[in-house]
Short mmCIF file of C-alpha atoms in Angstrom, two decimals:
data_model
loop_
_atom_site.label_atom_id
_atom_site.label_comp_id
_atom_site.label_asym_id
_atom_site.label_seq_id
_atom_site.Cartn_x
_atom_site.Cartn_y
_atom_site.Cartn_z
CA UNK A 1 106.21 107.97 80.16
CA UNK A 2 107.84 110.29 82.98
CA UNK A 3 111.26 109.94 84.34
CA UNK A 4 113.09 110.53 87.19
CA UNK A 5 115.17 112.96 85.51
CA UNK A 6 116.76 114.94 89.01
CA UNK A 7 118.08 111.53 89.45
CA UNK A 8 118.77 109.70 86.29
CA UNK A 9 121.26 111.05 83.58
CA UNK A 10 120.05 110.69 79.67
CA UNK A 11 122.60 107.05 79.87
CA UNK A 12 120.28 106.24 82.56
CA UNK A 13 123.38 106.53 84.82
CA UNK A 14 122.73 106.75 89.09
CA UNK A 15 124.17 109.80 90.13
CA UNK A 16 125.60 109.83 93.75
CA UNK A 17 125.52 113.91 94.60
CA UNK A 18 128.25 112.66 97.60
CA UNK A 19 130.64 110.46 95.31
CA UNK A 20 130.68 114.00 92.66
CA UNK A 21 130.86 110.58 90.06
CA UNK A 22 128.12 109.15 87.63
CA UNK A 23 127.94 105.42 88.73
CA UNK A 24 126.67 102.93 85.79
CA UNK A 25 123.80 101.64 87.69
CA UNK A 26 123.99 97.68 87.65
CA UNK A 27 127.74 97.99 85.94
CA UNK A 28 131.10 96.11 88.01
CA UNK A 29 134.14 97.03 88.04
CA UNK A 30 135.20 94.35 85.11
CA UNK A 31 131.45 94.91 82.81
CA UNK A 32 130.87 97.11 80.03
CA UNK A 33 128.89 100.14 80.54
CA UNK A 34 125.23 100.00 80.29
CA UNK A 35 123.26 100.74 76.96
CA UNK A 36 122.05 104.14 76.53
CA UNK A 37 118.71 103.07 76.25
CA UNK A 38 116.62 100.54 78.57
CA UNK A 39 118.02 97.58 77.69
CA UNK A 40 116.83 94.60 75.34
CA UNK A 41 113.26 94.15 77.37
CA UNK A 42 113.33 97.82 75.82
CA UNK A 43 111.28 98.71 79.00
CA UNK A 44 112.32 101.45 81.65
CA UNK A 45 114.18 100.54 85.14
CA UNK A 46 112.09 99.42 87.77
CA UNK A 47 112.53 101.54 90.97
CA UNK A 48 112.62 101.11 94.36
CA UNK A 49 112.94 103.83 96.85
CA UNK A 50 114.58 106.13 94.03
CA UNK A 51 117.28 103.03 93.16
CA UNK A 52 117.13 101.23 89.92
CA UNK A 53 116.53 97.64 90.59
CA UNK A 54 116.61 96.91 86.25
CA UNK A 55 119.60 94.79 87.31
CA UNK A 56 121.19 91.48 89.55
CA UNK A 57 121.76 92.06 93.11
CA UNK A 58 125.39 91.09 93.16
CA UNK A 59 126.08 93.75 90.72
CA UNK A 60 124.38 96.15 92.98
CA UNK A 61 126.01 94.88 96.17
CA UNK A 62 129.76 95.53 93.96
CA UNK A 63 128.13 99.16 93.23
CA UNK A 64 127.25 99.88 96.68
CA UNK A 65 130.28 98.48 98.62
CA UNK A 66 132.68 100.45 95.87
CA UNK A 67 131.10 103.38 96.49
CA UNK A 68 131.88 103.23 100.30
CA UNK A 69 135.46 102.27 100.04
CA UNK A 70 135.62 105.15 98.11
CA UNK A 71 134.10 107.65 100.24
CA UNK A 72 136.08 105.90 103.11
CA UNK A 73 139.27 106.31 101.60
CA UNK A 74 139.92 102.69 102.02
CA UNK A 75 142.20 100.72 100.40
CA UNK A 76 140.97 99.13 97.21
CA UNK A 77 144.34 96.43 96.08
CA UNK A 78 143.91 93.27 95.28
CA UNK A 79 144.38 90.77 97.32
CA UNK A 80 145.82 86.80 96.87
CA UNK A 81 143.64 83.73 96.86
CA UNK A 82 144.51 82.75 100.12
CA UNK A 83 143.59 86.14 101.61
CA UNK A 84 140.38 86.33 99.63
CA UNK A 85 138.60 84.35 102.40
CA UNK A 86 139.73 86.74 105.11
CA UNK A 87 138.73 89.64 103.67
CA UNK A 88 135.62 88.45 102.94
CA UNK A 89 134.48 87.41 106.44
CA UNK A 90 135.97 90.65 107.99
CA UNK A 91 134.40 92.76 105.41
CA UNK A 92 130.67 91.01 106.15
CA UNK A 93 131.31 90.87 110.25
CA UNK A 94 132.24 94.26 109.90
CA UNK A 95 129.25 95.21 108.08
CA UNK A 96 127.04 92.80 110.36
CA UNK A 97 127.99 94.70 113.63
CA UNK A 98 127.51 98.07 111.99
CA UNK A 99 124.00 96.41 111.33
CA UNK A 100 123.59 95.11 114.43
CA UNK A 101 124.34 98.31 116.40
CA UNK A 102 122.31 100.47 113.99
CA UNK A 103 119.24 97.67 114.49
CA UNK A 104 119.37 97.92 118.43
CA UNK A 105 119.91 101.77 118.37
CA UNK A 106 116.78 102.15 116.18
CA UNK A 107 114.28 99.49 116.91
CA UNK A 108 111.71 99.03 119.78
CA UNK A 109 112.15 97.30 122.73
CA UNK A 110 110.41 94.19 123.48
CA UNK A 111 108.78 93.00 126.84
CA UNK A 112 110.11 90.33 128.80
CA UNK A 113 107.10 88.46 126.46
CA UNK A 114 107.76 89.36 123.11
CA UNK A 115 105.14 91.96 123.64
CA UNK A 116 106.25 95.27 121.51
CA UNK A 117 105.84 98.35 124.02
CA UNK A 118 102.58 100.68 122.67
CA UNK A 119 105.41 103.76 122.78
CA UNK A 120 107.03 102.14 120.07
CA UNK A 121 104.11 100.68 118.19
CA UNK A 122 103.89 103.54 115.56
CA UNK A 123 108.27 103.68 114.79
CA UNK A 124 107.55 100.26 113.78
CA UNK A 125 105.10 100.03 111.33
CA UNK A 126 106.45 103.66 110.59
CA UNK A 127 109.32 102.07 109.29
CA UNK A 128 108.26 98.42 108.50
CA UNK A 129 105.03 99.41 106.69
CA UNK A 130 105.00 97.75 102.85
CA UNK A 131 109.26 97.41 102.58
CA UNK A 132 109.13 93.51 103.03
CA UNK A 133 106.85 91.06 105.03
CA UNK A 134 106.55 92.07 108.57
CA UNK A 135 108.97 89.63 111.25
CA UNK A 136 107.60 88.62 114.20
CA UNK A 137 110.58 89.13 116.80
CA UNK A 138 108.56 86.56 118.66
CA UNK A 139 109.77 83.45 117.50
CA UNK A 140 113.06 83.75 117.78
CA UNK A 141 112.67 83.81 121.69
CA UNK A 142 110.83 80.21 121.19
CA UNK A 143 112.46 76.97 121.46
CA UNK A 144 110.24 75.72 118.68
CA UNK A 145 112.98 77.79 116.36
CA UNK A 146 116.37 76.15 117.93
CA UNK A 147 116.16 73.14 114.60
CA UNK A 148 116.54 76.45 112.50
CA UNK A 149 118.66 79.16 114.54
CA UNK A 150 120.57 76.17 116.02
CA UNK A 151 120.63 79.26 119.39
CA UNK A 152 123.70 80.70 117.69
CA UNK A 153 124.08 84.30 118.30
CA UNK A 154 121.96 87.31 116.80
CA UNK A 155 124.86 87.86 113.86
CA UNK A 156 123.56 84.64 112.62
CA UNK A 157 120.22 85.23 112.85
CA UNK A 158 119.87 88.11 111.22
CA UNK A 159 122.02 86.89 108.28
CA UNK A 160 119.59 84.17 108.13
CA UNK A 161 117.08 87.19 108.10
CA UNK A 162 118.71 88.45 105.39
CA UNK A 163 119.26 85.54 103.19
CA UNK A 164 115.11 85.24 103.45
CA UNK A 165 115.04 88.86 102.46
CA UNK A 166 117.14 88.28 99.39
CA UNK A 167 115.33 85.26 98.32
CA UNK A 168 111.88 87.23 99.10
CA UNK A 169 113.35 90.67 96.80
CA UNK A 170 115.88 88.54 94.03
CA UNK A 171 113.45 88.58 91.21
CA UNK A 172 112.42 91.60 91.81
CA UNK A 173 115.47 92.96 91.87
CA UNK A 174 115.97 91.93 88.72
CA UNK A 175 113.41 93.84 87.44
CA UNK A 176 112.50 91.27 84.51
CA UNK A 177 109.68 91.79 82.21
CA UNK A 178 107.00 88.24 81.98
CA UNK A 179 107.63 86.77 78.92
CA UNK A 180 103.88 85.98 79.09
CA UNK A 181 100.80 88.04 80.17
CA UNK A 182 100.33 85.05 82.77
CA UNK A 183 103.87 85.02 84.24
CA UNK A 184 103.79 84.72 88.50
CA UNK A 185 107.41 86.19 89.21
CA UNK A 186 106.31 89.39 90.90
CA UNK A 187 104.56 87.42 93.22
CA UNK A 188 105.28 83.42 93.47
CA UNK A 189 107.24 83.25 96.32
CA UNK A 190 105.03 84.59 98.78
CA UNK A 191 102.19 82.22 98.62
CA UNK A 192 101.84 78.78 97.85
CA UNK A 193 101.58 76.91 94.89
CA UNK A 194 97.54 76.29 95.09
CA UNK A 195 97.11 80.04 95.19
CA UNK A 196 98.87 80.95 92.03
CA UNK A 197 97.24 78.26 90.25
CA UNK A 198 93.99 79.77 91.37
CA UNK A 199 95.45 83.14 89.74
CA UNK A 200 96.24 81.47 86.08
CA UNK A 201 92.59 81.31 86.09
CA UNK A 202 91.10 84.35 87.64
CA UNK A 203 89.34 85.37 84.67
CA UNK A 204 87.01 82.74 85.43
CA UNK A 205 84.17 84.03 86.58
CA UNK A 206 83.71 81.02 89.15
CA UNK A 207 86.48 82.01 91.11
CA UNK A 208 86.12 81.50 94.48
CA UNK A 209 87.54 84.29 96.37
CA UNK A 210 86.76 82.99 99.75
CA UNK A 211 89.24 80.08 99.06
CA UNK A 212 91.66 82.70 97.32
CA UNK A 213 91.62 84.40 100.63
CA UNK A 214 92.39 81.15 102.96
CA UNK A 215 95.01 80.51 100.26
CA UNK A 216 96.86 83.74 100.87
CA UNK A 217 96.48 84.15 104.96
CA UNK A 218 94.16 86.98 104.08
CA UNK A 219 96.43 89.02 101.60
CA UNK A 220 94.51 88.22 98.55
CA UNK A 221 93.42 91.98 97.85
CA UNK A 222 97.02 92.49 97.68
CA UNK A 223 98.02 89.42 95.78
CA UNK A 224 95.28 89.96 93.72
CA UNK A 225 96.10 93.43 92.92
CA UNK A 226 99.99 93.27 92.14
CA UNK A 227 98.73 89.97 89.83
CA UNK A 228 96.75 92.18 87.91
CA UNK A 229 98.98 95.03 87.73
CA UNK A 230 101.81 93.07 86.04
CA UNK A 231 99.29 91.17 83.38
CA UNK A 232 98.80 94.97 82.39
CA UNK A 233 102.30 96.12 82.75
CA UNK A 234 100.88 98.66 85.15
CA UNK A 235 103.98 98.79 87.07
CA UNK A 236 106.18 99.15 83.74
CA UNK A 237 104.33 101.74 81.74
CA UNK A 238 103.42 103.80 84.72
CA UNK A 239 107.19 103.08 86.32
CA UNK A 240 105.84 102.38 89.66
CA UNK A 241 108.08 101.91 92.85
CA UNK A 242 107.25 98.01 93.57
CA UNK A 243 107.83 99.36 97.11
CA UNK A 244 105.23 102.10 97.45
CA UNK A 245 102.73 99.95 95.59
CA UNK A 246 103.01 96.95 97.99
CA UNK A 247 103.17 99.93 100.89
CA UNK A 248 99.68 101.72 99.20
CA UNK A 249 97.89 98.12 98.31
CA UNK A 250 98.54 96.92 101.90
CA UNK A 251 97.01 99.75 103.33
CA UNK A 252 93.98 99.83 101.60
CA UNK A 253 93.84 96.17 102.46
CA UNK A 254 94.30 97.02 106.47
CA UNK A 255 91.85 99.80 106.39
CA UNK A 256 88.85 97.54 105.76
CA UNK A 257 87.68 96.07 108.56
CA UNK A 258 87.63 92.20 108.65
CA UNK A 259 84.90 92.48 111.36
CA UNK A 260 82.26 93.07 108.86
CA UNK A 261 81.04 90.46 107.24
CA UNK A 262 80.36 92.19 103.66
CA UNK A 263 82.27 95.41 103.79
CA UNK A 264 85.43 94.03 103.95
CA UNK A 265 88.82 93.18 102.34
CA UNK A 266 87.52 90.27 100.80
CA UNK A 267 84.24 91.83 98.86
CA UNK A 268 86.96 94.44 97.78
CA UNK A 269 89.01 91.75 96.21
CA UNK A 270 85.84 90.06 94.66
CA UNK A 271 85.02 93.31 93.37
CA UNK A 272 88.84 94.00 91.48
CA UNK A 273 88.53 90.44 89.92
CA UNK A 274 84.82 90.70 88.57
CA UNK A 275 85.81 94.06 87.04
CA UNK A 276 88.69 91.99 85.27
CA UNK A 277 86.53 90.78 84.00
CA UNK A 278 84.36 93.08 82.75
CA UNK A 279 87.55 95.24 81.55
CA UNK A 280 88.04 91.77 79.14
CA UNK A 281 84.95 91.98 77.58
CA UNK A 282 85.66 91.94 73.58
CA UNK A 283 83.73 95.13 73.32
CA UNK A 284 85.39 97.27 75.96
CA UNK A 285 89.33 95.34 76.58
CA UNK A 286 90.46 96.70 72.52
CA UNK A 287 89.62 100.50 73.36
CA UNK A 288 90.84 100.82 76.81
CA UNK A 289 93.79 102.41 77.89
CA UNK A 290 96.89 102.07 80.28
CA UNK A 291 94.96 104.95 82.61
CA UNK A 292 91.82 103.12 82.37
CA UNK A 293 92.72 100.26 83.55
CA UNK A 294 94.77 101.72 86.11
CA UNK A 295 91.77 103.54 87.45
CA UNK A 296 89.02 100.66 87.12
CA UNK A 297 91.42 98.40 88.96
CA UNK A 298 92.19 100.70 92.30
CA UNK A 299 88.95 102.24 91.83
CA UNK A 300 87.21 98.34 92.55
CA UNK A 301 90.08 98.08 95.20
CA UNK A 302 88.86 100.80 96.84
CA UNK A 303 85.76 101.97 96.73
CA UNK A 304 85.02 100.37 99.74
CA UNK A 305 88.05 101.48 102.20
CA UNK A 306 87.14 101.91 106.03
CA UNK A 307 83.53 100.87 105.44
CA UNK A 308 81.86 101.20 109.24
CA UNK A 309 79.75 98.18 108.75
CA UNK A 310 76.71 100.49 108.63
CA UNK A 311 75.33 102.66 105.86
CA UNK A 312 74.47 106.38 105.11
CA UNK A 313 70.85 106.67 106.72
CA UNK A 314 72.03 105.63 110.20
CA UNK A 315 75.31 107.79 109.26
CA UNK A 316 72.57 110.45 109.36
CA UNK A 317 69.84 110.20 112.10
CA UNK A 318 73.18 109.58 114.93
CA UNK A 319 74.62 112.71 113.60
CA UNK A 320 78.02 111.24 112.39
CA UNK A 321 80.64 113.60 111.72
CA UNK A 322 81.28 112.32 108.40
CA UNK A 323 77.43 112.89 107.43
CA UNK A 324 78.14 116.26 108.97
CA UNK A 325 81.53 116.76 106.47
CA UNK A 326 80.06 115.25 103.39
CA UNK A 327 76.26 117.65 103.70
CA UNK A 328 74.42 113.98 104.18
CA UNK A 329 75.34 113.28 100.32
CA UNK A 330 77.42 110.44 99.21
CA UNK A 331 78.66 110.26 102.57
CA UNK A 332 80.05 106.70 102.77
CA UNK A 333 81.61 107.09 99.29
CA UNK A 334 82.72 110.41 99.66
CA UNK A 335 84.81 108.94 102.73
CA UNK A 336 86.01 105.75 100.89
CA UNK A 337 87.88 108.37 97.55
CA UNK A 338 89.09 110.99 100.08
CA UNK A 339 90.97 108.05 102.56
CA UNK A 340 91.86 106.37 98.97
CA UNK A 341 93.45 110.39 97.75
CA UNK A 342 94.99 110.46 101.50
CA UNK A 343 96.87 106.70 101.27
CA UNK A 344 97.54 107.27 97.23
CA UNK A 345 99.97 110.64 99.10
CA UNK A 346 101.29 109.02 102.22
CA UNK A 347 102.66 106.15 100.23
CA UNK A 348 103.89 108.29 97.47
CA UNK A 349 103.14 105.68 94.57
CA UNK A 350 102.06 108.72 92.22
CA UNK A 351 104.83 111.38 93.41
CA UNK A 352 106.81 110.96 90.70
CA UNK A 353 103.72 112.08 88.25
CA UNK A 354 103.58 115.58 87.23
CA UNK A 355 101.29 117.49 89.72
CA UNK A 356 99.04 118.22 86.55
CA UNK A 357 98.23 114.32 85.70
CA UNK A 358 98.27 112.90 90.11
CA UNK A 359 94.89 115.72 90.48
CA UNK A 360 93.75 114.57 87.33
CA UNK A 361 94.03 110.75 88.76
CA UNK A 362 92.99 111.44 91.97
CA UNK A 363 89.59 113.01 90.04
CA UNK A 364 88.65 110.12 87.85
CA UNK A 365 89.36 107.82 90.65
CA UNK A 366 86.39 110.16 92.99
CA UNK A 367 84.28 110.31 90.04
CA UNK A 368 84.84 106.12 89.68
CA UNK A 369 83.85 105.42 93.65
CA UNK A 370 81.45 108.44 93.67
CA UNK A 371 79.53 106.24 91.10
CA UNK A 372 78.91 103.01 93.55
CA UNK A 373 76.16 105.44 95.39
CA UNK A 374 72.90 103.13 95.63
CA UNK A 375 71.31 106.22 95.91
CA UNK A 376 72.13 107.38 92.04
CA UNK A 377 71.64 104.05 90.90
CA UNK A 378 68.80 105.53 88.64
CA UNK A 379 70.52 108.44 87.76
CA UNK A 380 72.94 106.61 85.67
CA UNK A 381 70.72 103.70 84.64
CA UNK A 382 68.62 106.49 82.39
CA UNK A 383 71.38 107.64 81.26
CA UNK A 384 72.76 104.41 80.09
CA UNK A 385 69.61 102.98 78.94
CA UNK A 386 69.37 106.21 76.37
CA UNK A 387 73.04 105.81 75.15
CA UNK A 388 72.17 102.58 74.28
CA UNK A 389 69.12 103.42 72.75
CA UNK A 390 70.32 106.56 70.63
CA UNK A 391 73.63 104.29 69.92
CA UNK A 392 75.59 106.75 70.62
CA UNK A 393 78.47 105.64 72.44
CA UNK A 394 81.84 106.33 71.13
CA UNK A 395 84.60 104.44 72.89
CA UNK A 396 87.42 105.92 70.76
CA UNK A 397 86.17 108.92 73.59
CA UNK A 398 87.78 109.29 76.63
CA UNK A 399 84.41 110.78 78.80
CA UNK A 400 82.64 108.19 77.32
CA UNK A 401 84.73 105.21 78.27
CA UNK A 402 84.82 106.63 81.39
CA UNK A 403 81.04 106.28 81.71
CA UNK A 404 81.48 102.78 80.96
CA UNK A 405 83.96 102.05 83.42
CA UNK A 406 81.57 103.69 85.60
CA UNK A 407 78.82 101.41 85.01
CA UNK A 408 81.47 98.89 84.76
CA UNK A 409 81.80 98.91 88.42
CA UNK A 410 78.65 99.83 89.61
CA UNK A 411 77.79 95.61 88.05
CA UNK A 412 80.84 94.89 89.91
CA UNK A 413 79.75 96.13 93.13
CA UNK A 414 76.59 94.82 93.07
CA UNK A 415 77.23 91.23 91.14
CA UNK A 416 77.28 88.91 93.89
CA UNK A 417 73.50 87.63 92.51
CA UNK A 418 74.61 87.05 88.88
CA UNK A 419 77.69 84.19 90.83
CA UNK A 420 77.70 80.22 91.14
CA UNK A 421 74.99 79.88 93.91
CA UNK A 422 77.12 78.84 96.61
CA UNK A 423 78.95 82.10 96.49
CA UNK A 424 75.75 83.87 95.18
CA UNK A 425 74.47 82.39 98.68
CA UNK A 426 77.51 83.18 101.14
CA UNK A 427 77.24 87.11 100.02
CA UNK A 428 74.09 87.20 100.84
CA UNK A 429 73.82 85.53 103.72
CA UNK A 430 76.87 87.94 104.75
CA UNK A 431 75.39 91.13 103.88
CA UNK A 432 72.38 90.32 105.78
CA UNK A 433 74.17 89.79 108.59
CA UNK A 434 75.61 93.28 108.33
CA UNK A 435 72.23 94.41 107.59
CA UNK A 436 70.55 92.57 110.93
CA UNK A 437 73.77 93.59 113.08
CA UNK A 438 72.68 97.76 112.14
CA UNK A 439 69.51 97.43 112.87
CA UNK A 440 70.42 95.82 116.43
CA UNK A 441 72.23 98.46 116.76
CA UNK A 442 69.39 100.78 116.41
CA UNK A 443 67.08 98.63 118.70
CA UNK A 444 69.54 99.29 121.73
CA UNK A 445 69.57 102.58 121.23
CA UNK A 446 66.03 102.52 120.82
CA UNK A 447 66.52 104.28 116.94
CA UNK A 448 64.04 103.77 114.34
CA UNK A 449 65.15 100.58 112.51
CA UNK A 450 66.02 101.12 108.94
CA UNK A 451 64.40 99.20 106.30
CA UNK A 452 65.93 95.52 105.54
CA UNK A 453 67.76 95.48 108.91
CA UNK A 454 65.25 93.72 111.23
CA UNK A 455 66.15 89.95 111.50
CA UNK A 456 62.57 89.58 113.11
CA UNK A 457 60.73 90.76 109.40
CA UNK A 458 63.05 90.93 106.77
CA UNK A 459 64.44 87.21 106.10
CA UNK A 460 67.18 86.74 103.63
CA UNK A 461 65.41 85.04 100.72
CA UNK A 462 63.10 88.43 101.13
CA UNK A 463 65.73 90.50 100.78
CA UNK A 464 67.72 89.00 98.07
CA UNK A 465 64.51 89.30 95.72
CA UNK A 466 63.91 92.67 96.39
CA UNK A 467 67.96 93.21 95.86
CA UNK A 468 67.68 91.29 92.68
CA UNK A 469 64.51 92.73 91.09
CA UNK A 470 64.51 96.48 92.00
CA UNK A 471 68.72 96.87 91.53
CA UNK A 472 70.30 93.92 90.02
CA UNK A 473 68.48 92.91 86.84
CA UNK A 474 67.79 96.25 85.50
CA UNK A 475 71.47 96.97 85.85
CA UNK A 476 72.73 94.53 84.04
CA UNK A 477 69.60 93.80 81.03
CA UNK A 478 71.13 97.04 79.62
CA UNK A 479 75.00 96.07 80.76
CA UNK A 480 73.64 92.88 78.54
CA UNK A 481 72.52 94.83 75.75
CA UNK A 482 75.67 96.81 75.89
CA UNK A 483 77.97 93.58 75.14
CA UNK A 484 75.73 92.48 72.00
CA UNK A 485 75.73 89.94 74.76
CA UNK A 486 79.24 88.55 75.49
CA UNK A 487 79.61 84.84 76.42
CA UNK A 488 80.15 86.25 80.04
CA UNK A 489 77.10 88.37 80.48
CA UNK A 490 75.30 85.20 79.02
CA UNK A 491 76.77 83.33 82.03
CA UNK A 492 75.97 85.92 84.37
CA UNK A 493 71.93 86.16 83.48
CA UNK A 494 71.79 82.72 83.73
CA UNK A 495 72.89 82.53 87.42
CA UNK A 496 70.77 85.46 88.37
CA UNK A 497 67.26 83.83 87.11
CA UNK A 498 68.77 80.71 88.61
CA UNK A 499 69.54 82.46 91.48
CA UNK A 500 66.16 84.49 91.91
CA UNK A 501 64.10 81.52 91.38
CA UNK A 502 65.45 79.49 94.29
CA UNK A 503 65.53 82.55 96.75
CA UNK A 504 61.56 82.61 95.71
CA UNK A 505 61.36 79.03 96.49
CA UNK A 506 63.51 79.19 99.77
CA UNK A 507 61.18 82.79 100.59
CA UNK A 508 57.99 81.11 102.77
CA UNK A 509 60.56 78.46 104.31
CA UNK A 510 60.31 79.32 107.82
CA UNK A 511 62.93 81.03 109.81
CA UNK A 512 66.18 79.03 111.34
CA UNK A 513 68.12 81.80 112.87
CA UNK A 514 69.77 84.70 111.39
CA UNK A 515 71.19 83.61 107.76
CA UNK A 516 70.25 80.19 108.10
CA UNK A 517 71.37 77.60 105.98
CA UNK A 518 70.21 77.22 103.07
CA UNK A 519 69.35 73.50 101.10
CA UNK A 520 71.79 72.70 98.19
CA UNK A 521 70.73 72.03 94.79
CA UNK A 522 72.33 70.58 91.61
CA UNK A 523 73.09 73.64 89.32
CA UNK A 524 71.67 72.45 85.99
CA UNK A 525 74.07 70.92 82.85
CA UNK A 526 75.11 73.52 80.29
CA UNK A 527 74.70 76.38 83.62
CA UNK A 528 76.08 78.90 81.06
CA UNK A 529 80.26 77.79 81.30
CA UNK A 530 80.95 78.49 84.18
CA UNK A 531 84.04 76.90 84.08
CA UNK A 532 84.98 78.48 81.72
CA UNK A 533 87.64 81.67 81.16
CA UNK A 534 85.24 84.21 80.12
CA UNK A 535 87.80 86.19 77.83
#
């Protein structure tokens, strides 16, 4: 496990080059020096911007104050009990004034109506992105907040915001390892109790990603990924910086286009949740390494990032620059991969790892994302079928595990028809709406309308029946063989067959506009354990 040798000594003491001394992290003036090992938890320190966070916040404050006074040469004599409060108030006021002056010098100016000027917008995003939830300064100009702030000075407001940040980060700063795999200690102060309850059931196949996205106020992908990384212990295993991780995930989520009906961050979160269910398959779970899990979840979250809402043939016939860049081959998938690598490097999430390890991870990530190219479906399906026929899959070999991860990601990407009817129907309407929008665009510019994109001739049931028959069913039948079969696989195949039958009954219904509402039918009893935790 890599350690930042340039910053940490053998005893994990923080080296302060400015003071020329070694400071024991988390040790106050009256505290004993730390153990040379990682501590009773037996885990490496969580880092944030190069500083260890495996300590209580008050201890960190004492260390910073001691170093600040030593550098300034200020007095360190103890004061009496009656002078203590005065000394603390003066110190706090001095720090607040410095912070206020620094904020005034660095922060972008707001217009009279509270809007951020365009010239400073990039500065704000660059400085605040991924550190803490963005605080909307416009609320400070409204009368609605006067009850809380009592129209006090800006110093009081800054203290209030600092306290909110402390509450947000206090559990993270302790760097504690969860005692149970389902612990939500990294997240449970960021969203409502309903979302936390949903995450406790993230392994169920009927997980409602649309409801989860609403409960997290559109931050479902970031919240889900942080929770899954916590479950698998990936943050501690790879010694990831939590600020950099949050920044990277926020960049990925923001680069999905919310105006796309289908290829948006909700779809990415849905694929990630499905991938988690597949990683828990009994035949697969015991063989996966932490690197396999890391790559599988990362590829699922970023597999469609910056999707333009149109398909590859549209980009080719409109001579889009992406089609030229990637020579008309796996255009969108190559763009998703390269965009992901760019965000990994910009966020610095893996910057502490050796260069050869980073390059290997980026290449494997690209191999997974490129496998989602639907034009390569037959290639992967025939190889998968051949392995199953020959019974020569050895999951102790890294190349075979990587191939199964590719198949699992392909299944997660097209698993919508295997969901419960209510969720499957919503996804079907969304993807057809995106197809129809492309068809409208092609009609507007006198281009040949792509297959499945003509809302006048291609109905939702007809599109779904063809998609299930030629893409989904062949793939999941082989996955069913691979799992031998598992409870989850049986559940998915049951939903798939019932949903296909429903679309068949609706196929000849008269069209009622685009993505017409569909008649609900009760789910038959014993529907394949859809409410159970598939583990």
